[in-house]
C-alpha positions as YAML, in Angstrom:
chain: A
units: angstrom
residues:
- id: 1
  name: MET
  ca: [-142.84, -10.51, -4.70]
- id: 2
  name: PRO
  ca: [-146.55, -10.08, -3.36]
- id: 3
  name: GLU
  ca: [-148.03, -7.50, -6.04]
- id: 4
  name: ARG
  ca: [-148.70, -3.79, -5.37]
- id: 5
  name: ILE
  ca: [-152.02, -3.64, -3.10]
- id: 6
  name: ASP
  ca: [-155.58, -2.52, -4.52]
- id: 7
  name: ARG
  ca: [-156.66, 0.29, -3.01]
- id: 8
  name: GLY
  ca: [-159.62, -1.07, -4.21]
- id: 9
  name: THR
  ca: [-160.04, -4.55, -2.40]
- id: 10
  name: GLU
  ca: [-161.73, -4.52, 1.19]
- id: 11
  name: VAL
  ca: [-160.23, -6.48, 4.50]
- id: 12
  name: VAL
  ca: [-162.37, -7.90, 6.61]
- id: 13
  name: VAL
  ca: [-162.30, -8.62, 10.07]
- id: 14
  name: HIS
  ca: [-165.33, -11.17, 10.99]
- id: 15
  name: ARG
  ca: [-166.03, -10.37, 14.52]
- id: 16
  name: VAL
  ca: [-166.93, -14.10, 14.87]
- id: 17
  name: GLN
  ca: [-163.46, -14.64, 14.39]
- id: 18
  name: HIS
  ca: [-161.61, -12.65, 16.11]
- id: 19
  name: ILE
  ca: [-162.78, -14.30, 19.89]
- id: 20
  name: ALA
  ca: [-160.56, -17.05, 19.61]
- id: 21
  name: LEU
  ca: [-157.50, -15.59, 17.51]
- id: 22
  name: ALA
  ca: [-157.04, -12.50, 18.65]
- id: 23
  name: VAL
  ca: [-156.47, -13.63, 22.46]
- id: 24
  name: VAL
  ca: [-154.46, -16.39, 21.72]
- id: 25
  name: LEU
  ca: [-152.42, -14.29, 19.35]
- id: 26
  name: ALA
  ca: [-151.94, -11.27, 20.94]
- id: 27
  name: CYS
  ca: [-151.07, -13.02, 24.32]
- id: 28
  name: ALA
  ca: [-147.57, -14.90, 21.99]
- id: 29
  name: ALA
  ca: [-147.11, -11.44, 20.40]
- id: 30
  name: ALA
  ca: [-144.76, -11.37, 23.01]
- id: 31
  name: VAL
  ca: [-141.58, -14.39, 23.92]
- id: 32
  name: PRO
  ca: [-142.37, -15.65, 26.64]
- id: 33
  name: ALA
  ca: [-139.20, -14.13, 28.61]
- id: 34
  name: ALA
  ca: [-139.62, -16.72, 32.59]
- id: 35
  name: ALA
  ca: [-142.76, -18.31, 31.15]
- id: 36
  name: GLN
  ca: [-141.93, -20.79, 34.30]
- id: 37
  name: ALA
  ca: [-141.48, -18.30, 36.87]
- id: 38
  name: PRO
  ca: [-144.49, -16.66, 39.38]
- id: 39
  name: LEU
  ca: [-145.86, -12.68, 38.25]
- id: 40
  name: ALA
  ca: [-145.55, -11.36, 41.40]
- id: 41
  name: PRO
  ca: [-148.97, -10.14, 43.24]
- id: 42
  name: VAL
  ca: [-148.87, -6.88, 41.75]
- id: 43
  name: TRP
  ca: [-149.52, -7.34, 38.23]
- id: 44
  name: ASP
  ca: [-152.45, -9.83, 39.46]
- id: 45
  name: SER
  ca: [-154.45, -6.36, 40.52]
- id: 46
  name: VAL
  ca: [-153.11, -4.59, 37.41]
- id: 47
  name: ALA
  ca: [-154.69, -7.66, 35.75]
- id: 48
  name: ALA
  ca: [-157.79, -7.52, 37.80]
- id: 49
  name: ILE
  ca: [-158.61, -3.34, 36.97]
- id: 50
  name: LEU
  ca: [-158.15, -3.79, 33.21]
- id: 51
  name: ARG
  ca: [-159.80, -6.99, 33.19]
- id: 52
  name: THR
  ca: [-157.43, -8.64, 31.02]
- id: 53
  name: PRO
  ca: [-154.81, -11.68, 31.81]
- id: 54
  name: ALA
  ca: [-151.19, -10.64, 32.74]
- id: 55
  name: VAL
  ca: [-149.37, -12.96, 30.08]
- id: 56
  name: ALA
  ca: [-144.71, -12.40, 31.10]
- id: 57
  name: SER
  ca: [-143.20, -11.30, 28.17]
- id: 58
  name: ALA
  ca: [-138.93, -10.35, 27.50]
- id: 59
  name: GLY
  ca: [-138.75, -7.48, 30.02]
- id: 60
  name: TYR
  ca: [-142.19, -6.82, 31.23]
- id: 61
  name: VAL
  ca: [-145.40, -7.72, 31.87]
- id: 62
  name: ARG
  ca: [-147.87, -7.57, 28.93]
- id: 63
  name: PHE
  ca: [-151.89, -6.22, 28.91]
- id: 64
  name: ASN
  ca: [-153.87, -7.71, 25.84]
- id: 65
  name: LEU
  ca: [-156.47, -5.78, 25.32]
- id: 66
  name: PRO
  ca: [-157.76, -6.60, 21.56]
- id: 67
  name: ARG
  ca: [-160.98, -5.22, 19.59]
- id: 68
  name: ARG
  ca: [-162.95, -7.57, 18.55]
- id: 69
  name: ASP
  ca: [-166.19, -5.14, 18.97]
- id: 70
  name: PHE
  ca: [-165.98, -3.88, 15.20]
- id: 71
  name: THR
  ca: [-165.62, -4.92, 11.53]
- id: 72
  name: VAL
  ca: [-163.03, -3.50, 9.55]
- id: 73
  name: ARG
  ca: [-162.95, -3.29, 5.92]
- id: 74
  name: MET
  ca: [-160.11, -2.35, 4.09]
- id: 75
  name: GLY
  ca: [-159.91, -5.20, 0.79]
- id: 76
  name: ASP
  ca: [-161.40, -8.63, 0.10]
- id: 77
  name: VAL
  ca: [-159.68, -10.89, 2.57]
- id: 78
  name: THR
  ca: [-160.43, -11.70, 6.22]
- id: 79
  name: LEU
  ca: [-157.95, -10.20, 8.93]
- id: 80
  name: ALA
  ca: [-157.28, -11.61, 12.22]
- id: 81
  name: VAL
  ca: [-157.82, -8.88, 14.80]
- id: 82
  name: PRO
  ca: [-153.06, -9.45, 15.82]
- id: 83
  name: LEU
  ca: [-153.13, -7.99, 12.03]
- id: 84
  name: GLU
  ca: [-154.47, -4.48, 13.29]
- id: 85
  name: ALA
  ca: [-155.99, -4.51, 15.86]
- id: 86
  name: GLY
  ca: [-154.39, -5.66, 18.34]
- id: 87
  name: ALA
  ca: [-154.00, -2.89, 21.07]
- id: 88
  name: TRP
  ca: [-151.95, -3.53, 24.42]
- id: 89
  name: ALA
  ca: [-150.36, -1.53, 27.45]
- id: 90
  name: GLY
  ca: [-147.32, -3.62, 28.93]
- id: 91
  name: PHE
  ca: [-145.55, -2.23, 32.73]
- id: 92
  name: THR
  ca: [-142.52, -3.17, 33.41]
- id: 93
  name: GLY
  ca: [-140.27, -1.66, 37.29]
- id: 94
  name: THR
  ca: [-141.56, -2.78, 41.33]
- id: 95
  name: ALA
  ca: [-145.56, -1.77, 41.93]
- id: 96
  name: ARG
  ca: [-144.18, 1.36, 44.21]
- id: 97
  name: GLU
  ca: [-142.49, 2.61, 40.54]
- id: 98
  name: ALA
  ca: [-143.63, 1.20, 37.74]
- id: 99
  name: MET
  ca: [-143.74, 2.43, 33.49]
- id: 100
  name: THR
  ca: [-146.67, 1.69, 31.67]
- id: 101
  name: MET
  ca: [-146.90, 2.32, 27.65]
- id: 102
  name: GLY
  ca: [-148.64, 0.96, 24.73]
- id: 103
  name: ASP
  ca: [-150.59, 1.11, 21.95]
- id: 104
  name: LEU
  ca: [-154.82, 1.21, 21.69]
- id: 105
  name: VAL
  ca: [-156.44, 0.64, 18.95]
- id: 106
  name: VAL
  ca: [-159.40, 3.88, 18.85]
- id: 107
  name: THR
  ca: [-162.17, 4.45, 16.30]
- id: 108
  name: ARG
  ca: [-162.35, 8.49, 15.39]
- id: 109
  name: THR
  ca: [-165.32, 8.89, 17.12]
- id: 110
  name: GLU
  ca: [-163.38, 7.22, 20.42]
- id: 111
  name: LEU
  ca: [-160.09, 9.41, 19.18]
- id: 112
  name: GLY
  ca: [-161.47, 12.64, 20.89]
- id: 113
  name: PRO
  ca: [-162.19, 11.19, 24.66]
- id: 114
  name: VAL
  ca: [-159.78, 8.27, 24.71]
- id: 115
  name: GLU
  ca: [-157.35, 11.97, 23.71]
- id: 116
  name: ALA
  ca: [-158.93, 14.17, 26.79]
- id: 117
  name: GLU
  ca: [-158.79, 11.52, 29.51]
- id: 118
  name: LEU
  ca: [-155.80, 10.31, 28.25]
- id: 119
  name: GLN
  ca: [-154.77, 14.24, 29.35]
- id: 120
  name: ARG
  ca: [-156.80, 13.63, 32.58]
- id: 121
  name: GLN
  ca: [-154.90, 10.71, 33.85]
- id: 122
  name: ARG
  ca: [-151.44, 12.31, 33.31]
- id: 123
  name: LEU
  ca: [-151.18, 9.78, 30.78]
- id: 124
  name: ASP
  ca: [-148.30, 10.87, 27.54]
- id: 125
  name: VAL
  ca: [-149.90, 10.81, 24.05]
- id: 126
  name: THR
  ca: [-146.17, 10.01, 22.57]
- id: 127
  name: GLY
  ca: [-147.56, 8.98, 18.85]
- id: 128
  name: ILE
  ca: [-151.69, 9.81, 17.56]
- id: 129
  name: HIS
  ca: [-151.04, 7.72, 13.39]
- id: 130
  name: ASP
  ca: [-152.70, 4.89, 11.53]
- id: 131
  name: HIS
  ca: [-151.32, 1.88, 11.05]
- id: 132
  name: LEU
  ca: [-152.67, 1.18, 7.55]
- id: 133
  name: VAL
  ca: [-154.40, 3.06, 4.91]
- id: 134
  name: GLY
  ca: [-157.85, 3.01, 3.25]
- id: 135
  name: GLU
  ca: [-159.34, 0.64, 6.04]
- id: 136
  name: GLU
  ca: [-162.92, 0.96, 6.99]
- id: 137
  name: PRO
  ca: [-163.64, 2.50, 9.59]
- id: 138
  name: ARG
  ca: [-160.78, 4.20, 9.61]
- id: 139
  name: LEU
  ca: [-158.64, 3.32, 13.03]
- id: 140
  name: THR
  ca: [-156.25, 4.92, 14.62]
- id: 141
  name: SER
  ca: [-153.08, 4.25, 16.70]
- id: 142
  name: LEU
  ca: [-152.42, 6.02, 20.09]
- id: 143
  name: HIS
  ca: [-149.46, 5.05, 22.23]
- id: 144
  name: PHE
  ca: [-149.22, 6.62, 25.54]
- id: 145
  name: GLN
  ca: [-146.28, 6.47, 28.40]
- id: 146
  name: GLY
  ca: [-146.96, 6.52, 32.30]
- id: 147
  name: GLU
  ca: [-144.95, 6.43, 35.32]
- id: 148
  name: GLY
  ca: [-146.66, 5.65, 39.08]
- id: 149
  name: ALA
  ca: [-147.93, 3.37, 41.44]
- id: 150
  name: ALA
  ca: [-148.83, 0.28, 39.28]
- id: 151
  name: VAL
  ca: [-152.03, -0.08, 40.96]
- id: 152
  name: ASP
  ca: [-152.50, 3.61, 40.15]
- id: 153
  name: LEU
  ca: [-151.61, 3.38, 36.47]
- id: 154
  name: ALA
  ca: [-154.68, 0.14, 35.75]
- id: 155
  name: ARG
  ca: [-156.53, 2.07, 37.86]
- id: 156
  name: ARG
  ca: [-156.26, 5.79, 35.45]
- id: 157
  name: LEU
  ca: [-155.57, 3.13, 31.97]
- id: 158
  name: ASP
  ca: [-158.97, 1.76, 32.86]
- id: 159
  name: SER
  ca: [-160.35, 4.99, 32.87]
- id: 160
  name: VAL
  ca: [-158.95, 5.54, 29.36]
- id: 161
  name: LEU
  ca: [-160.41, 2.35, 28.57]
- id: 162
  name: SER
  ca: [-163.79, 2.95, 28.97]
- id: 163
  name: ARG
  ca: [-163.93, 5.44, 26.70]
- id: 164
  name: THR
  ca: [-163.77, 2.95, 24.40]
- id: 165
  name: GLY
  ca: [-165.55, -0.19, 22.92]
- id: 166
  name: THR
  ca: [-162.21, -2.27, 24.16]
- id: 167
  name: PRO
  ca: [-164.30, -5.78, 24.63]
- id: 168
  name: ARG
  ca: [-163.84, -6.63, 28.38]
- id: 169
  name: PRO
  ca: [-162.72, -8.76, 30.56]
- id: 170
  name: VAL
  ca: [-160.60, -10.07, 27.93]
- id: 171
  name: THR
  ca: [-160.81, -14.34, 28.23]
- id: 172
  name: ALA
  ca: [-158.82, -17.03, 27.12]
- id: 173
  name: ALA
  ca: [-159.22, -19.81, 24.11]
- id: 174
  name: ALA
  ca: [-158.41, -21.83, 22.86]
- id: 175
  name: ALA
  ca: [-156.24, -21.90, 20.25]
- id: 176
  name: PRO
  ca: [-157.52, -23.12, 16.87]
- id: 177
  name: PRO
  ca: [-155.62, -25.72, 15.04]
- id: 178
  name: VAL
  ca: [-152.32, -23.93, 12.98]
- id: 179
  name: THR
  ca: [-153.11, -23.99, 9.01]
- id: 180
  name: ILE
  ca: [-150.39, -21.96, 8.59]
- id: 181
  name: ASP
  ca: [-147.66, -23.10, 7.11]
- id: 182
  name: THR
  ca: [-144.94, -22.32, 10.34]
- id: 183
  name: ALA
  ca: [-142.19, -24.26, 8.31]
- id: 184
  name: LEU
  ca: [-142.05, -21.82, 5.63]
- id: 185
  name: VAL
  ca: [-142.31, -18.87, 7.16]
- id: 186
  name: PHE
  ca: [-139.94, -19.11, 10.18]
- id: 187
  name: ASN
  ca: [-137.12, -20.55, 8.43]
- id: 188
  name: ALA
  ca: [-137.41, -17.93, 5.74]
- id: 189
  name: LEU
  ca: [-137.33, -15.19, 8.31]
- id: 190
  name: GLY
  ca: [-134.69, -17.31, 9.96]
- id: 191
  name: GLN
  ca: [-136.60, -16.67, 13.41]
- id: 192
  name: HIS
  ca: [-139.45, -19.18, 15.81]
- id: 193
  name: GLY
  ca: [-142.35, -17.51, 16.25]
- id: 194
  name: ARG
  ca: [-146.12, -18.22, 17.47]
- id: 195
  name: ALA
  ca: [-148.62, -19.60, 15.33]
- id: 196
  name: ALA
  ca: [-152.49, -20.17, 15.54]
- id: 197
  name: GLY
  ca: [-154.95, -20.99, 13.00]
- id: 198
  name: ASN
  ca: [-154.27, -18.90, 10.10]
- id: 199
  name: VAL
  ca: [-151.81, -16.65, 11.53]
- id: 200
  name: ALA
  ca: [-147.98, -16.00, 12.55]
- id: 201
  name: GLN
  ca: [-146.01, -13.54, 14.20]
- id: 202
  name: LEU
  ca: [-142.74, -13.68, 14.78]
- id: 203
  name: ALA
  ca: [-141.24, -10.59, 17.33]
- id: 204
  name: PHE
  ca: [-137.72, -9.39, 16.13]
- id: 205
  name: ASP
  ca: [-135.13, -6.86, 17.68]
- id: 206
  name: LEU
  ca: [-134.34, -4.68, 15.04]
- id: 207
  name: VAL
  ca: [-132.00, -1.62, 17.55]
- id: 208
  name: ARG
  ca: [-128.87, -2.87, 18.69]
- id: 209
  name: ARG
  ca: [-127.91, 0.39, 21.21]
- id: 210
  name: LYS
  ca: [-129.91, 1.11, 24.85]
- id: 211
  name: VAL
  ca: [-132.03, 3.39, 23.80]
- id: 212
  name: ARG
  ca: [-133.18, 5.59, 27.03]
- id: 213
  name: TRP
  ca: [-135.94, 8.30, 27.92]
- id: 214
  name: HIS
  ca: [-135.56, 10.67, 30.89]
- id: 215
  name: GLY
  ca: [-132.99, 8.97, 32.66]
- id: 216
  name: HIS
  ca: [-134.81, 5.05, 31.88]
- id: 217
  name: THR
  ca: [-132.95, 2.30, 30.15]
- id: 218
  name: LEU
  ca: [-136.07, 1.19, 27.90]
- id: 219
  name: VAL
  ca: [-137.22, -2.57, 27.64]
- id: 220
  name: PRO
  ca: [-136.16, -3.08, 24.18]
- id: 221
  name: ALA
  ca: [-139.63, -5.87, 23.91]
- id: 222
  name: LEU
  ca: [-142.22, -3.32, 25.94]
- id: 223
  name: ALA
  ca: [-140.75, 0.34, 24.39]
- id: 224
  name: PHE
  ca: [-139.35, -0.82, 20.30]
- id: 225
  name: GLY
  ca: [-140.10, -4.23, 19.77]
- id: 226
  name: SER
  ca: [-141.08, -5.33, 15.84]
- id: 227
  name: PRO
  ca: [-143.85, -7.18, 15.37]
- id: 228
  name: VAL
  ca: [-144.82, -9.39, 12.01]
- id: 229
  name: ALA
  ca: [-147.94, -10.94, 11.78]
- id: 230
  name: ILE
  ca: [-148.34, -13.72, 8.93]
- id: 231
  name: GLN
  ca: [-151.51, -14.41, 7.61]
- id: 232
  name: GLN
  ca: [-152.57, -17.33, 5.23]
- id: 233
  name: ILE
  ca: [-155.74, -17.03, 3.27]
- id: 234
  name: ASN
  ca: [-155.94, -19.90, 0.81]
- id: 235
  name: ARG
  ca: [-152.56, -21.50, -0.35]
- id: 236
  name: SER
  ca: [-152.18, -19.39, -3.02]
- id: 237
  name: ARG
  ca: [-152.46, -15.88, -0.80]
- id: 238
  name: ALA
  ca: [-150.76, -14.96, 2.10]
- id: 239
  name: VAL
  ca: [-151.26, -11.36, 3.37]
- id: 240
  name: ALA
  ca: [-149.00, -9.27, 6.42]
- id: 241
  name: THR
  ca: [-148.76, -6.39, 8.29]
- id: 242
  name: GLY
  ca: [-146.51, -5.30, 11.30]
- id: 243
  name: SER
  ca: [-143.98, -2.11, 12.37]
- id: 244
  name: LEU
  ca: [-140.04, -2.24, 12.72]
- id: 245
  name: ALA
  ca: [-138.19, -0.19, 15.27]
- id: 246
  name: ILE
  ca: [-134.92, 1.00, 13.67]
- id: 247
  name: LEU
  ca: [-132.58, 4.32, 14.38]
- id: 248
  name: ALA
  ca: [-131.33, 6.82, 11.59]
- id: 249
  name: PRO
  ca: [-129.26, 5.43, 9.60]
- id: 250
  name: GLN
  ca: [-131.34, 2.01, 9.03]
- id: 251
  name: VAL
  ca: [-134.66, 3.83, 7.76]
- id: 252
  name: GLY
  ca: [-133.36, 4.51, 4.03]
- id: 253
  name: PRO
  ca: [-132.40, 1.10, 3.46]
- id: 254
  name: VAL
  ca: [-135.12, -0.42, 5.10]
- id: 255
  name: LEU
  ca: [-137.56, 1.42, 2.40]
- id: 256
  name: ARG
  ca: [-135.45, 0.78, 0.41]
- id: 257
  name: ALA
  ca: [-135.49, -2.63, 0.09]
- id: 258
  name: MET
  ca: [-139.53, -2.47, 0.79]
- id: 259
  name: ALA
  ca: [-140.25, -0.97, -2.92]
- id: 260
  name: ALA
  ca: [-137.36, -3.14, -3.95]
- id: 261
  name: ASN
  ca: [-139.55, -6.53, -3.23]
- id: 262
  name: GLY
  ca: [-143.06, -5.63, -3.06]
- id: 263
  name: VAL
  ca: [-144.15, -4.19, 0.61]
- id: 264
  name: LEU
  ca: [-145.41, -1.25, 0.35]
- id: 265
  name: ALA
  ca: [-144.79, 1.15, 3.40]
- id: 266
  name: GLU
  ca: [-147.68, 2.60, 5.08]
- id: 267
  name: ALA
  ca: [-145.68, 4.60, 7.87]
- id: 268
  name: LEU
  ca: [-143.14, 6.12, 8.57]
- id: 269
  name: HIS
  ca: [-143.12, 7.46, 12.56]
- id: 270
  name: GLY
  ca: [-142.12, 7.67, 15.68]
- id: 271
  name: HIS
  ca: [-143.41, 5.66, 18.78]
- id: 272
  name: MET
  ca: [-142.41, 8.02, 21.33]
- id: 273
  name: VAL
  ca: [-141.30, 11.17, 22.82]
- id: 274
  name: ASP
  ca: [-137.31, 12.54, 23.75]
- id: 275
  name: GLU
  ca: [-136.09, 8.76, 23.34]
- id: 276
  name: THR
  ca: [-132.39, 8.83, 22.82]
- id: 277
  name: PRO
  ca: [-131.54, 7.89, 20.39]
- id: 278
  name: PRO
  ca: [-134.76, 8.37, 18.39]
- id: 279
  name: VAL
  ca: [-136.41, 5.40, 17.61]
- id: 280
  name: TYR
  ca: [-138.14, 5.71, 13.83]
- id: 281
  name: VAL
  ca: [-140.79, 3.02, 13.16]
- id: 282
  name: VAL
  ca: [-141.89, 1.37, 10.07]
- id: 283
  name: HIS
  ca: [-145.37, 0.49, 8.83]
- id: 284
  name: PHE
  ca: [-146.02, -2.21, 6.20]
- id: 285
  name: TRP
  ca: [-148.69, -4.07, 3.79]
- id: 286
  name: CYS
  ca: [-147.52, -7.25, 2.23]
- id: 287
  name: ASP
  ca: [-149.52, -9.26, -0.54]
- id: 288
  name: GLY
  ca: [-148.71, -12.18, -2.77]
- id: 289
  name: PRO
  ca: [-147.83, -15.59, -2.42]
- id: 290
  name: LEU
  ca: [-146.96, -16.90, 1.12]
- id: 291
  name: ALA
  ca: [-142.81, -17.63, 0.15]
- id: 292
  name: GLY
  ca: [-142.79, -14.57, -2.04]
- id: 293
  name: VAL
  ca: [-144.08, -12.21, 0.73]
- id: 294
  name: VAL
  ca: [-141.84, -14.50, 3.53]
- id: 295
  name: GLN
  ca: [-138.49, -13.44, 1.28]
- id: 296
  name: GLY
  ca: [-139.25, -9.69, 0.82]
- id: 297
  name: LEU
  ca: [-139.88, -9.36, 4.75]
- id: 298
  name: ARG
  ca: [-136.73, -11.74, 4.57]
- id: 299
  name: ALA
  ca: [-135.13, -9.20, 2.88]
- id: 300
  name: VAL
  ca: [-136.19, -6.44, 4.28]
- id: 301
  name: LEU
  ca: [-135.27, -7.32, 7.66]
- id: 302
  name: ASP
  ca: [-131.65, -8.41, 6.62]
- id: 303
  name: ALA
  ca: [-131.94, -4.27, 5.56]
- id: 304
  name: ALA
  ca: [-133.15, -3.61, 9.07]
- id: 305
  name: ARG
  ca: [-130.09, -5.40, 10.46]
...
């Protein structure tokens, strides 16, 4: 299984490589639920305000906001944006009664202004934490939630985004040729996903119960999905990041499986507030041969089920 991460190693995210891969993979992170069905006109309006395309996903509409404006260093590997800087917002409901949830990736200098603007715009902060340990510059993941008319929510969120350097408009790009061994990845993990360039992404549902928040039954993929991203560095090396959303009885088994299989748990926390039952999220980092990485992740996923 993958060797332990070397804290002295540096990972570099090159802006030039972000442009094509970020949009393609961020959009592919959520599996389309009704790819052929047209979206309601209101989501076109939201997309125009947020200046990023609407993507039909598993029970919600996703708006990707990849951070392609900085260089992140955390090792000797060049990470693609989806592994660390794939910010997004999701919407569900109707034009008049909508809910939004999402994850903003902000720098340390952006954190204060973004938090203040979220409060001004009546968007609730439901999580503030790091997903990786030791990256430069340090990035913070800021989770939010809000309710109201869809277009009004979009305007409020647009005001928050204006406090960041998030590049907009977000434009789609042609997918680079797939170079990662998708057969190995998908077969080992027992599920198909999406791939572009040297990155494969999969989405898992590890919470087998309905989760409710303030009278709402939450959409699993929007509120507590478990995305996994794997990047093949070369023929002998791959890295992986992701977040596993699980219930309390799964936390112990998952952490034990990670320790036994060379998968480093880098954070344990929640992305929501006051949901029932409480959902815990484990973020991880993995580094080693591709076969070892996916075998270790399979052991962790089996422990989570």
